[in-house]
Coordinates of C-alpha atoms and ligand atoms in Angstrom, one line a residue:
X1 CA 30.3 -44.3 6.7
X2 CA 32.9 -47.1 6.3
X3 CA 33.0 -49.4 9.3
X4 CA 35.6 -52.1 8.7
X5 CA 36.9 -52.5 12.2
X6 CA 35.6 -55.1 14.7
X7 CA 34.3 -54.1 18.1
X8 CA 37.2 -53.5 20.6
X9 CA 37.8 -56.5 22.8
X10 CA 40.1 -56.0 25.8
X11 CA 40.5 -59.7 26.2
X12 CA 42.6 -60.0 23.0
X13 CA 40.1 -62.2 21.2
X14 CA 39.2 -59.5 18.7
X15 CA 41.3 -60.9 15.9
X16 CA 39.9 -64.5 16.5
X17 CA 36.4 -63.3 16.5
X18 CA 37.0 -61.3 13.4
X19 CA 38.2 -64.3 11.4
X20 CA 35.5 -66.6 12.7
X21 CA 33.0 -64.1 11.7
X22 CA 34.5 -63.6 8.4
X23 CA 34.7 -67.3 7.7
X24 CA 31.1 -68.0 8.6
X25 CA 29.4 -65.0 7.2
X26 CA 28.1 -64.6 3.6
X27 CA 29.8 -61.2 3.0
X28 CA 33.1 -60.8 4.9
X29 CA 33.8 -57.2 3.9
X30 CA 30.9 -55.9 5.9
X31 CA 30.9 -54.8 9.5
X32 CA 29.8 -57.6 11.8
X33 CA 27.6 -56.7 14.8
X34 CA 28.3 -59.1 17.6
X35 CA 26.7 -59.8 21.0
X36 CA 28.1 -58.2 24.1
X37 CA 28.0 -60.9 26.8
X38 CA 30.1 -61.1 30.0
X39 CA 32.1 -58.1 29.0
X40 CA 33.2 -59.5 25.6
X41 CA 31.9 -59.3 22.1
X42 CA 31.0 -62.7 20.7
X43 CA 29.1 -64.4 17.9
X44 CA 25.8 -66.2 18.3
X45 CA 25.9 -69.9 18.8
X46 CA 23.7 -70.1 15.6
X47 CA 26.7 -69.0 13.4
X48 CA 24.1 -67.3 11.3
X49 CA 23.8 -63.7 10.3
X50 CA 21.0 -61.2 9.6
X51 CA 21.3 -58.5 7.0
X52 CA 21.4 -54.9 8.3
X53 CA 20.1 -52.4 5.8
X54 CA 20.8 -48.7 5.3
X55 CA 17.2 -47.3 4.8
X56 CA 18.5 -44.3 2.7
X57 CA 19.9 -46.6 0.1
X58 CA 17.9 -49.8 0.6
X59 CA 21.2 -51.8 0.7
X60 CA 22.8 -54.1 3.2
X61 CA 25.6 -52.4 4.9
X62 CA 26.4 -54.7 7.9
X63 CA 25.6 -58.0 9.3
X64 CA 24.0 -58.9 12.6
X65 CA 24.9 -62.0 14.6
X66 CA 21.6 -63.9 14.7
X67 CA 21.0 -64.7 18.3
X68 CA 19.2 -67.8 19.6
X69 CA 17.9 -69.1 22.9
X70 CA 21.3 -70.4 24.1
X71 CA 22.8 -66.9 23.7
X72 CA 20.1 -65.6 26.0
X73 CA 21.1 -68.3 28.5
X74 CA 24.7 -67.3 28.3
X75 CA 23.8 -63.6 28.8
X76 CA 21.5 -64.5 31.7
X77 CA 24.3 -66.5 33.5
X78 CA 26.7 -63.7 33.0
X79 CA 24.2 -61.2 34.4
X80 CA 23.4 -63.5 37.3
X81 CA 27.0 -63.9 38.2
X82 CA 27.6 -60.2 38.1
X83 CA 24.6 -59.3 40.2
X84 CA 26.1 -59.8 43.7
X85 CA 29.1 -57.5 43.0
X86 CA 27.2 -54.8 41.1
X87 CA 24.3 -54.6 43.5
X88 CA 26.7 -54.4 46.5
X89 CA 28.5 -51.3 45.1
X90 CA 27.6 -48.1 46.6
X91 CA 25.3 -45.7 44.7
X92 CA 28.4 -43.4 44.2
X93 CA 30.3 -46.2 42.6
X94 CA 27.5 -47.2 40.2
X95 CA 26.9 -43.6 39.5
X96 CA 30.6 -43.2 38.5
X97 CA 30.3 -46.1 36.0
X98 CA 27.2 -44.5 34.4
X99 CA 28.9 -41.2 34.1
X100 CA 31.9 -42.8 32.4
X101 CA 29.5 -44.4 29.9
X102 CA 27.9 -41.0 29.2
X103 CA 31.4 -39.5 28.8
X104 CA 32.4 -42.4 26.5
X105 CA 29.4 -41.7 24.2
X106 CA 30.1 -38.0 24.3
X107 CA 33.7 -38.6 23.2
X108 CA 32.5 -40.5 20.1
X109 CA 29.5 -38.2 19.6
X110 CA 29.9 -37.7 15.9
X111 CA 30.4 -41.4 15.2
X112 CA 27.3 -42.3 17.2
X113 CA 25.2 -39.7 15.4
X114 CA 26.4 -40.8 12.0
X115 CA 25.8 -44.5 12.9
X116 CA 22.3 -43.7 14.2
X117 CA 21.4 -41.9 11.0
X118 CA 22.8 -44.6 8.7
X119 CA 21.1 -47.4 10.6
X120 CA 17.7 -45.8 11.2
X121 CA 17.2 -43.4 8.2
X122 CA 16.9 -40.2 10.3
X123 CA 18.8 -37.1 9.3
X124 CA 22.3 -36.8 10.9
X125 CA 21.4 -33.4 12.2
X126 CA 18.5 -34.9 14.1
X127 CA 20.6 -37.6 15.7
X128 CA 23.0 -34.9 16.7
X129 CA 20.3 -32.7 18.1
X130 CA 18.0 -35.3 19.7
X131 CA 19.0 -39.0 19.8
X132 CA 22.6 -38.9 20.9
X133 CA 22.4 -36.0 23.4
X134 CA 19.4 -37.7 25.0
X135 CA 21.2 -41.0 25.3
X136 CA 24.0 -39.2 27.1
X137 CA 21.4 -37.4 29.3
X138 CA 19.7 -40.7 30.2
X139 CA 23.0 -42.1 31.6
X140 CA 23.8 -38.8 33.4
X141 CA 20.3 -38.3 34.7
X142 CA 19.9 -41.7 36.4
X143 CA 23.6 -41.6 37.5
X144 CA 22.9 -38.5 39.6
X145 CA 19.3 -39.3 40.5
X146 CA 20.4 -42.3 42.6
X147 CA 22.6 -40.0 44.7
X148 CA 19.6 -38.0 45.9
X149 CA 16.9 -40.6 46.7
X150 CA 15.0 -40.7 50.0
X151 CA 12.7 -43.3 51.5
X152 CA 9.4 -42.8 53.3
X153 CA 9.1 -43.3 57.0
X154 CA 5.9 -43.7 59.1
X155 CA 5.7 -43.3 62.8
X156 CA 3.0 -45.6 64.1
X157 CA 1.1 -44.3 67.1
X158 CA -0.1 -47.1 69.3
X159 CA 1.7 -49.3 69.8
X160 CA 4.7 -47.1 68.9
X161 CA 6.6 -48.3 65.9
X162 CA 8.8 -47.0 63.1
X163 CA 8.0 -48.1 59.6
X164 CA 10.5 -47.5 56.8
X165 CA 10.8 -48.7 53.2
X166 CA 13.9 -50.5 51.9
X167 CA 14.2 -50.7 48.1
X168 CA 16.3 -53.5 46.6
X169 CA 17.2 -54.2 43.0
X170 CA 15.3 -57.0 41.4
X171 CA 18.2 -59.1 40.1
X172 CA 18.5 -59.7 36.3
X173 CA 16.1 -57.7 34.3
X174 CA 15.3 -57.6 30.6
X175 CA 15.1 -54.4 28.4
X176 CA 13.7 -54.6 24.9
X177 CA 13.5 -51.6 22.6
X178 CA 12.2 -50.5 19.2
X179 CA 13.8 -49.0 16.0
X180 CA 12.5 -45.5 15.9
X181 CA 14.7 -43.8 18.5
X182 CA 17.3 -46.6 18.9
X183 CA 19.9 -45.5 21.4
X184 CA 17.6 -42.9 23.0
X185 CA 15.1 -45.6 24.1
X186 CA 17.6 -48.3 24.8
X187 CA 19.5 -46.1 27.2
X188 CA 16.2 -44.8 28.8
X189 CA 15.7 -48.4 30.1
X190 CA 19.3 -49.6 30.7
X191 CA 20.4 -46.6 32.7
X192 CA 17.8 -46.7 35.5
X193 CA 18.0 -50.5 35.6
X194 CA 21.7 -50.4 36.2
X195 CA 21.7 -47.3 38.4
X196 CA 19.7 -49.1 41.2
X197 CA 21.9 -52.2 41.1
X198 CA 20.2 -54.6 38.6
X199 CA 22.1 -56.5 36.0
X200 CA 20.7 -56.4 32.5
X201 CA 20.0 -58.5 29.5
X202 CA 19.1 -56.1 26.7
X203 CA 17.9 -56.3 23.1
X204 CA 17.8 -53.5 20.6
X205 CA 15.6 -53.8 17.5
X206 CA 17.2 -56.0 14.8
X207 CA 16.3 -53.1 12.4
X208 CA 18.6 -50.7 14.3
X209 CA 21.3 -52.5 16.3
X210 CA 24.3 -50.3 15.4
X211 CA 24.5 -47.7 18.1
X212 CA 23.9 -50.5 20.8
X213 CA 27.0 -52.2 19.3
X214 CA 28.9 -49.0 19.8
X215 CA 27.5 -48.7 23.3
X216 CA 29.0 -52.1 24.0
X217 CA 32.4 -50.8 22.8
X218 CA 32.0 -47.9 25.2
X219 CA 31.2 -50.2 28.1
X220 CA 34.4 -52.2 27.3
X221 CA 36.4 -49.0 27.0
X222 CA 35.2 -47.6 30.4
X223 CA 35.7 -51.0 32.2
X224 CA 32.1 -51.7 33.1
X225 CA 32.4 -55.0 35.1
X226 CA 31.7 -58.1 33.0
X227 CA 28.2 -59.3 32.9
X228 CA 26.6 -56.2 34.3
X229 CA 25.1 -55.2 30.9
X230 CA 24.7 -57.8 28.2
X231 CA 23.4 -56.8 24.7
X232 CA 22.0 -59.4 22.5
X233 CA 21.1 -59.2 18.8
X234 CA 18.5 -61.0 16.7
X235 CA 14.9 -61.2 16.0
X236 CA 12.0 -60.7 18.4
X237 CA 11.1 -64.4 18.2
X238 CA 14.6 -65.6 18.8
X239 CA 15.9 -63.2 21.4
X240 CA 13.0 -61.1 22.6
X241 CA 10.7 -63.9 23.3
X242 CA 13.4 -65.9 25.0
X243 CA 14.2 -63.0 27.3
X244 CA 10.5 -62.7 28.2
X245 CA 10.1 -66.4 28.8
X246 CA 13.2 -66.8 30.9
X247 CA 12.2 -67.8 34.3
X248 CA 15.2 -66.1 36.0
X249 CA 14.6 -62.7 34.5
X250 CA 12.6 -60.8 37.0
X251 CA 11.2 -57.8 35.1
X252 CA 10.7 -56.7 31.5
X253 CA 10.9 -53.1 30.4
X254 CA 9.5 -53.1 26.8
X255 CA 8.9 -50.3 24.3
X256 CA 7.4 -51.3 21.0
X257 CA 4.1 -52.2 19.3
X258 CA 0.9 -52.9 21.2
X259 CA 0.8 -56.3 19.4
X260 CA 4.2 -57.4 20.9
X261 CA 3.2 -55.8 24.3
X262 CA 0.1 -57.9 24.3
X263 CA 2.2 -61.0 23.8
X264 CA 4.6 -60.0 26.5
X265 CA 1.8 -59.3 29.0
X266 CA 0.2 -62.7 28.3
X267 CA 3.5 -64.5 28.6
X268 CA 5.1 -62.8 31.5
X269 CA 2.0 -62.4 33.8
X270 CA 1.7 -66.1 34.8
X271 CA 5.4 -65.9 35.8
X272 CA 4.6 -62.8 38.0
X273 CA 7.3 -60.7 36.4
X274 CA 7.2 -57.0 36.8
X275 CA 6.2 -55.3 33.5
X276 CA 6.6 -51.9 32.0
X277 CA 5.0 -51.7 28.6
X278 CA 5.4 -48.5 26.5
X279 CA 3.3 -49.2 23.4
X280 CA 1.7 -47.6 20.3
X281 CA -0.1 -44.4 19.9
X282 CA -2.5 -42.4 17.7
X283 CA -2.0 -39.0 19.2
X284 CA -4.5 -36.2 18.8
X285 CA -3.5 -32.5 18.3
X286 CA -6.4 -30.2 19.1
X287 CA -6.2 -26.7 17.7
X288 CA -8.7 -24.3 19.2
X289 CA -9.6 -21.0 17.5
X290 CA -8.2 -19.0 20.4
X291 CA -4.6 -20.4 20.0
X292 CA -1.5 -18.6 18.8
X293 CA -1.9 -19.8 15.2
X294 CA 1.7 -19.1 14.1
X295 CA 3.1 -21.2 17.0
X296 CA 0.5 -23.9 16.4
X297 CA 1.4 -24.2 12.7
X298 CA 5.2 -24.2 13.3
X299 CA 5.1 -26.8 16.0
X300 CA 2.4 -29.0 14.4
X301 CA 4.6 -29.5 11.3
X302 CA 7.3 -30.8 13.5
X303 CA 4.9 -32.9 15.7
X304 CA 3.6 -34.6 12.5
X305 CA 6.8 -35.1 10.6
X306 CA 9.9 -35.1 12.8
X307 CA 11.9 -38.3 12.4
X308 CA 9.6 -39.1 9.4
X309 CA 6.7 -39.3 11.8
X310 CA 8.3 -42.2 13.5
X311 CA 8.1 -41.0 17.0
X312 CA 5.5 -42.6 19.3
X313 CA 4.6 -39.1 20.5
X314 CA 4.0 -37.6 17.0
X315 CA 0.5 -36.1 16.5
X316 CA -1.1 -38.1 13.7
X317 CA -4.7 -36.8 14.0
X318 CA -5.2 -33.0 14.0
X319 CA -8.5 -31.7 15.1
X320 CA -8.9 -28.0 14.1
X321 CA -11.8 -25.8 15.1
X322 CA -14.0 -25.1 12.1
X323 CA -13.8 -21.3 12.3
X324 CA -10.1 -21.5 11.5
X325 CA -10.0 -24.8 9.7
X326 CA -9.8 -23.5 6.1
X327 CA -7.0 -21.0 6.6
X328 CA -5.1 -23.2 9.0
X329 CA -5.3 -26.1 6.6
X330 CA -4.0 -24.0 3.7
X331 CA -1.1 -22.6 5.7
X332 CA -0.2 -26.0 7.2
X333 CA -0.2 -27.7 3.8
X334 CA 1.9 -24.9 2.3
X335 CA 4.5 -25.3 5.0
X336 CA 4.5 -29.1 4.7
X337 CA 5.2 -28.8 1.0
X338 CA 8.4 -26.9 1.7
X339 CA 9.9 -29.7 3.8
X340 CA 12.9 -31.2 2.2
X341 CA 13.2 -35.0 1.9
X342 CA 16.4 -36.7 1.0
X343 CA 19.8 -38.0 1.9
X344 CA 19.9 -38.1 5.8
X345 CA 23.6 -37.2 5.7
X346 CA 22.7 -33.9 4.0
X347 CA 21.9 -31.3 6.7
X348 CA 19.3 -29.7 4.5
X349 CA 17.1 -32.8 4.6
X350 CA 14.3 -32.4 7.1
X351 CA 12.9 -35.8 6.4
X352 CA 15.0 -38.9 5.9
X353 CA 14.1 -42.5 5.0
X354 CA 11.7 -44.8 6.7
X355 CA 13.4 -47.4 8.9
X356 CA 12.7 -50.6 6.9
X357 CA 11.2 -51.8 3.6
X358 CA 8.5 -53.5 5.6
X359 CA 7.5 -50.3 7.3
X360 CA 7.8 -48.3 4.1
X361 CA 5.3 -50.7 2.5
X362 CA 3.0 -50.6 5.5
X363 CA 2.8 -46.8 5.4
X364 CA 2.2 -46.7 1.7
X365 CA -0.6 -49.3 2.2
X366 CA -2.1 -47.1 4.9
X367 CA -2.2 -44.2 2.4
X368 CA -4.0 -46.4 -0.1
X369 CA -6.5 -47.4 2.6
X370 CA -7.1 -43.7 3.4
X371 CA -7.8 -43.0 -0.3
X372 CA -10.2 -46.1 -0.4
X373 CA -12.0 -44.6 2.7
X374 CA -12.6 -41.4 0.7
X375 CA -9.8 -39.3 2.1
X376 CA -8.4 -36.4 0.0
X377 CA -4.6 -36.2 -0.2
X378 CA -3.7 -32.5 0.2
X379 CA 0.0 -33.2 -0.3
X380 CA 2.4 -36.1 -0.5
X381 CA 0.8 -39.5 -0.7
X382 CA 3.6 -41.1 -2.7
X383 CA 7.1 -42.6 -2.4
X384 CA 10.0 -40.4 -3.3
X385 CA 13.2 -41.5 -5.2
X386 CA 15.9 -38.9 -4.5
X387 CA 18.6 -38.6 -7.1
X388 CA 22.0 -40.2 -6.6
X389 CA 23.0 -42.6 -3.9
X390 CA 19.6 -42.7 -2.2
X391 CA 17.5 -43.5 -5.3
X392 CA 16.6 -46.9 -4.0
X393 CA 15.9 -45.7 -0.4
X394 CA 12.6 -45.9 1.5
X395 CA 11.4 -42.3 1.3
X396 CA 7.8 -41.2 1.5
X397 CA 6.6 -37.6 1.0
X398 CA 5.0 -35.9 4.0
X399 CA 1.4 -36.6 3.6
X400 CA -1.6 -34.6 4.7
X401 CA -5.1 -36.1 4.3
X402 CA -8.5 -34.6 5.0
X403 CA -12.1 -35.6 4.5
X404 CA -12.1 -38.7 6.8
X405 CA -14.3 -39.5 9.7
X406 CA -12.6 -39.9 13.0
X407 CA -13.9 -43.5 13.3
X408 CA -12.4 -44.8 10.0
X409 CA -9.3 -47.2 9.9
X410 CA -7.0 -44.4 9.0
X411 CA -7.9 -42.5 12.1
X412 CA -8.0 -45.5 14.4
X413 CA -4.9 -47.5 13.5
X414 CA -1.4 -46.4 14.2
X415 CA 0.5 -45.6 10.9
X416 CA 3.8 -44.4 12.6
X417 CA 5.0 -42.6 9.5
X418 CA 4.9 -39.2 7.7
X419 CA 1.1 -39.1 7.5
X420 CA -1.3 -36.8 9.3
X421 CA -5.1 -36.3 9.0
X422 CA -6.9 -33.0 9.5
X423 CA -10.5 -33.1 10.9
X424 CA -12.6 -30.0 11.7
X425 CA -14.6 -29.7 14.9
X426 CA -17.2 -27.3 16.2
X427 CA -17.2 -27.7 20.0
X428 CA -14.8 -28.7 22.7
X429 CA -17.0 -31.7 23.6
X430 CA -16.9 -32.9 20.0
X431 CA -13.1 -32.5 19.9
X432 CA -12.7 -34.5 23.1
X433 CA -15.0 -37.2 21.9
X434 CA -13.1 -37.7 18.7
X435 CA -9.7 -37.4 20.4
X436 CA -10.6 -40.1 22.9
X437 CA -12.3 -42.4 20.3
X438 CA -9.2 -44.6 19.7
X439 CA -8.0 -47.6 21.7
X440 CA -4.7 -45.7 22.3
X441 CA -3.8 -43.0 24.9
X442 CA -0.2 -42.0 24.8
X443 CA 0.2 -38.3 24.1
X444 CA -2.0 -35.3 23.2
X445 CA -1.3 -31.8 22.2
X446 CA -3.6 -28.8 22.9
X447 CA -3.3 -25.4 21.3
X448 CA -5.3 -22.7 23.2
X449 CA -4.6 -19.5 24.9
X450 CA -7.5 -20.1 27.3
X451 CA -6.0 -21.4 30.5
X452 CA -9.2 -22.7 32.0
X453 CA -9.9 -24.6 28.8
X454 CA -6.3 -26.0 28.9
X455 CA -6.8 -27.4 32.4
X456 CA -10.3 -28.7 31.7
X457 CA -9.4 -30.5 28.4
X458 CA -6.1 -31.8 29.9
X459 CA -8.0 -33.5 32.7
X460 CA -10.6 -35.1 30.4
X461 CA -8.3 -36.3 27.6
X462 CA -7.4 -40.0 27.8
X463 CA -3.7 -39.8 27.5
X464 CA -0.5 -40.3 29.6
X465 CA 1.0 -37.0 28.6
X466 CA -0.6 -33.7 27.5
X467 CA 1.4 -30.9 26.0
X468 CA -0.2 -27.5 26.1
X469 CA 1.1 -25.0 23.5
X470 CA 4.2 -27.1 22.9
X471 CA 5.3 -30.6 21.8
X472 CA 8.1 -33.0 22.9
X473 CA 9.2 -30.7 25.7
X474 CA 10.5 -33.3 28.1
X475 CA 11.7 -33.2 31.7
X476 CA 13.2 -36.5 32.6
X477 CA 11.8 -36.3 36.1
X478 CA 8.3 -36.6 34.9
X479 CA 6.3 -39.9 34.7
X480 CA 6.2 -41.2 31.1
X481 CA 3.8 -43.7 29.6
X482 CA 0.4 -44.3 28.2
X483 CA -3.1 -45.3 29.1
X484 CA -5.5 -47.8 27.3
X485 CA -3.6 -49.8 24.6
X486 CA -0.7 -47.4 24.8
X487 CA 0.8 -49.2 27.8
X488 CA 1.0 -50.2 31.4
X489 CA 3.2 -48.5 33.9
X490 CA 5.4 -45.4 33.8
X491 CA 9.0 -44.7 33.1
X492 CA 11.0 -41.6 33.9
X493 CA 12.4 -40.1 37.1
X494 CA 11.5 -41.9 40.3
X495 CA 8.9 -44.0 38.4
X496 CA 11.8 -45.8 36.7
X497 CA 13.7 -46.3 39.9
X498 CA 10.6 -47.7 41.5
X499 CA 9.9 -50.0 38.7
X500 CA 13.4 -51.5 38.8
X501 CA 13.4 -52.0 42.6
X502 CA 11.2 -53.9 45.1
X503 CA 10.0 -52.1 48.2
X504 CA 10.2 -53.8 51.5
X505 CA 8.5 -52.5 54.6
X506 CA 10.6 -52.8 57.8
X507 CA 8.6 -52.2 61.1
X508 CA 10.5 -51.7 64.3
X509 CA 8.6 -51.6 67.6
X510 CA 9.7 -48.7 69.7
X511 CA 8.5 -49.6 73.1
Ligands
NAD1 P1 7.9 -54.2 17.8 O1 6.9 -54.5 18.8 O2 7.8 -54.9 16.5 O3 9.4 -54.5 18.3 C1 9.9 -53.9 19.4 C2 11.0 -54.7 20.0 O4 10.4 -55.9 20.5 C3 12.1 -55.1 19.0 O5 13.3 -55.2 19.6 C4 11.7 -56.5 18.6 O6 12.7 -57.3 18.1 C5 11.1 -57.1 19.9 N1 10.1 -58.1 19.7 C6 9.4 -58.4 18.6 N2 8.6 -59.5 18.8 C7 8.9 -59.9 20.2 C8 8.4 -61.0 21.0 N3 7.5 -61.9 20.5 N4 8.9 -61.0 22.2 C9 9.8 -60.1 22.7 N5 10.3 -59.1 21.9 C10 9.8 -59.0 20.7 O7 7.9 -52.7 17.6 P2 8.7 -51.8 16.5 O8 8.0 -52.0 15.2 O9 10.1 -52.1 16.7 O10 8.4 -50.3 17.0 C11 7.4 -49.5 16.7 C12 6.3 -49.5 17.7 O11 6.9 -49.0 18.9 C13 5.2 -48.5 17.4 O12 4.0 -49.1 17.7 C14 5.5 -47.3 18.3 O13 4.4 -46.6 18.7 C15 6.0 -48.0 19.5 N6 6.8 -47.1 20.4 C16 6.2 -46.7 21.6 C17 6.9 -45.8 22.4 C18 6.4 -45.5 23.8 O14 7.1 -44.8 24.5 N7 5.1 -45.7 24.1 C19 8.2 -45.3 22.0 C20 8.6 -45.7 20.8 C21 8.0 -46.6 19.9

């Protein structure tokens, strides 16, 4: 996709910025991704640029303004100045702005989907089916949810009093998101934060900044007041850490790796910031002999390999009851071998490219570790070089491994790529023990037709989400998050509105 235009700027500075950017950047013919601060697109004070790669070709296709601490300060000041006006709007007025943003994305649906695919490596059809519709839903969901909230009231007996809870926005909040579901997760944080009256300093991953740059254009198009949302680009060290460390930013909603989450917790806790941390996973899929095998097979192929396995909710460890293990494995591998890998712009590609060269190398290294640990590769296990324009892209064949103990590195560490391991089990207790044996606890999938077993195992599994006979079936009203090293706090529905507000108890004596 050719993108030679600059972000729209209603202030008329567009041309000036374009020329400044061209003069100072190493490759002036590429699209330049700029910050969105105080309602305008602007370059970083650093005057430096980061390369932005297209994973499918391995080539630089745009440049990202390389944000630094002073940009965070500019964004913070803009957000702070916008807070009194934005927080004083009625819920209907804020809702109206969010709906307009959703409509604005929808109007440019095709452009957003193509951009997400080019930037992330996922197939365009998937961006159209999942990422962009969900980003639109995120804005619409929270825009309408704030119109239907209620507050608990308690009537105290003696002495008589009425207690009720007021909920106020926090002020300026920080939202930091990863590269796997770029706009989907970015909007999942921004929408509730804005809906309840906060102003936001947000950072997408430097690996996938493009759709957040398009979102900035939409915000300008729909007239979102200046400073309400500020989007900064740059590395985790330069921008992310400075958002986390900023004393004026009252809360951090973060989705990303457990390692970064640990840094954020350590840094933000002494400042008493509110924290929501959505972190890594090593999700188990337990297939009992009494399941609907056809459904389990079909869905498990998707739960292992959709989005190149780069969904935090993907099932990466499959525990299969021994009585069906052999046949299930044979059928599973046969289906995986039919998955098509290739150009993400081709609708016949089920699997696209991995998001970055670094991640591609990491996943290949994990496959080598699995072999060193004695694993048998049943299919995949190698990089793929499609013919034509994608020959230098970062593609890895969907990989199925068996023969590994549940305690080995491969079955304990998050790989976050198109790699799944298969492990037989005999009893429910054994399956549970192995499923719970990692430091993670994000999502789990159970396949069984036995309702009693489904309830029993769901209650015992250490996980924030359990899907029974399905996967990735999401209802935006439900609490979303992980246990153990998969995170702290919950997003989604009223949980998100609670996170982004502070409750205040008001007690009125009645007699
Ligand atoms: P990451 O932690 O490297 O980066 C995530 C974001 O944090 C990026 O925007 C990055 O620039 C920023 N960042 C990096 N260092 C920072 C620092 N010191 N301070 C502040 N911000 C910093 O994660 P990633 O590699 O982009 O994403 C993959 C990870 O995200 C996987 O572990 C995956 O499981 C996890 N994830 C979790 C969920 C969930 O809901 N639990 C959803 C999606 C992805």
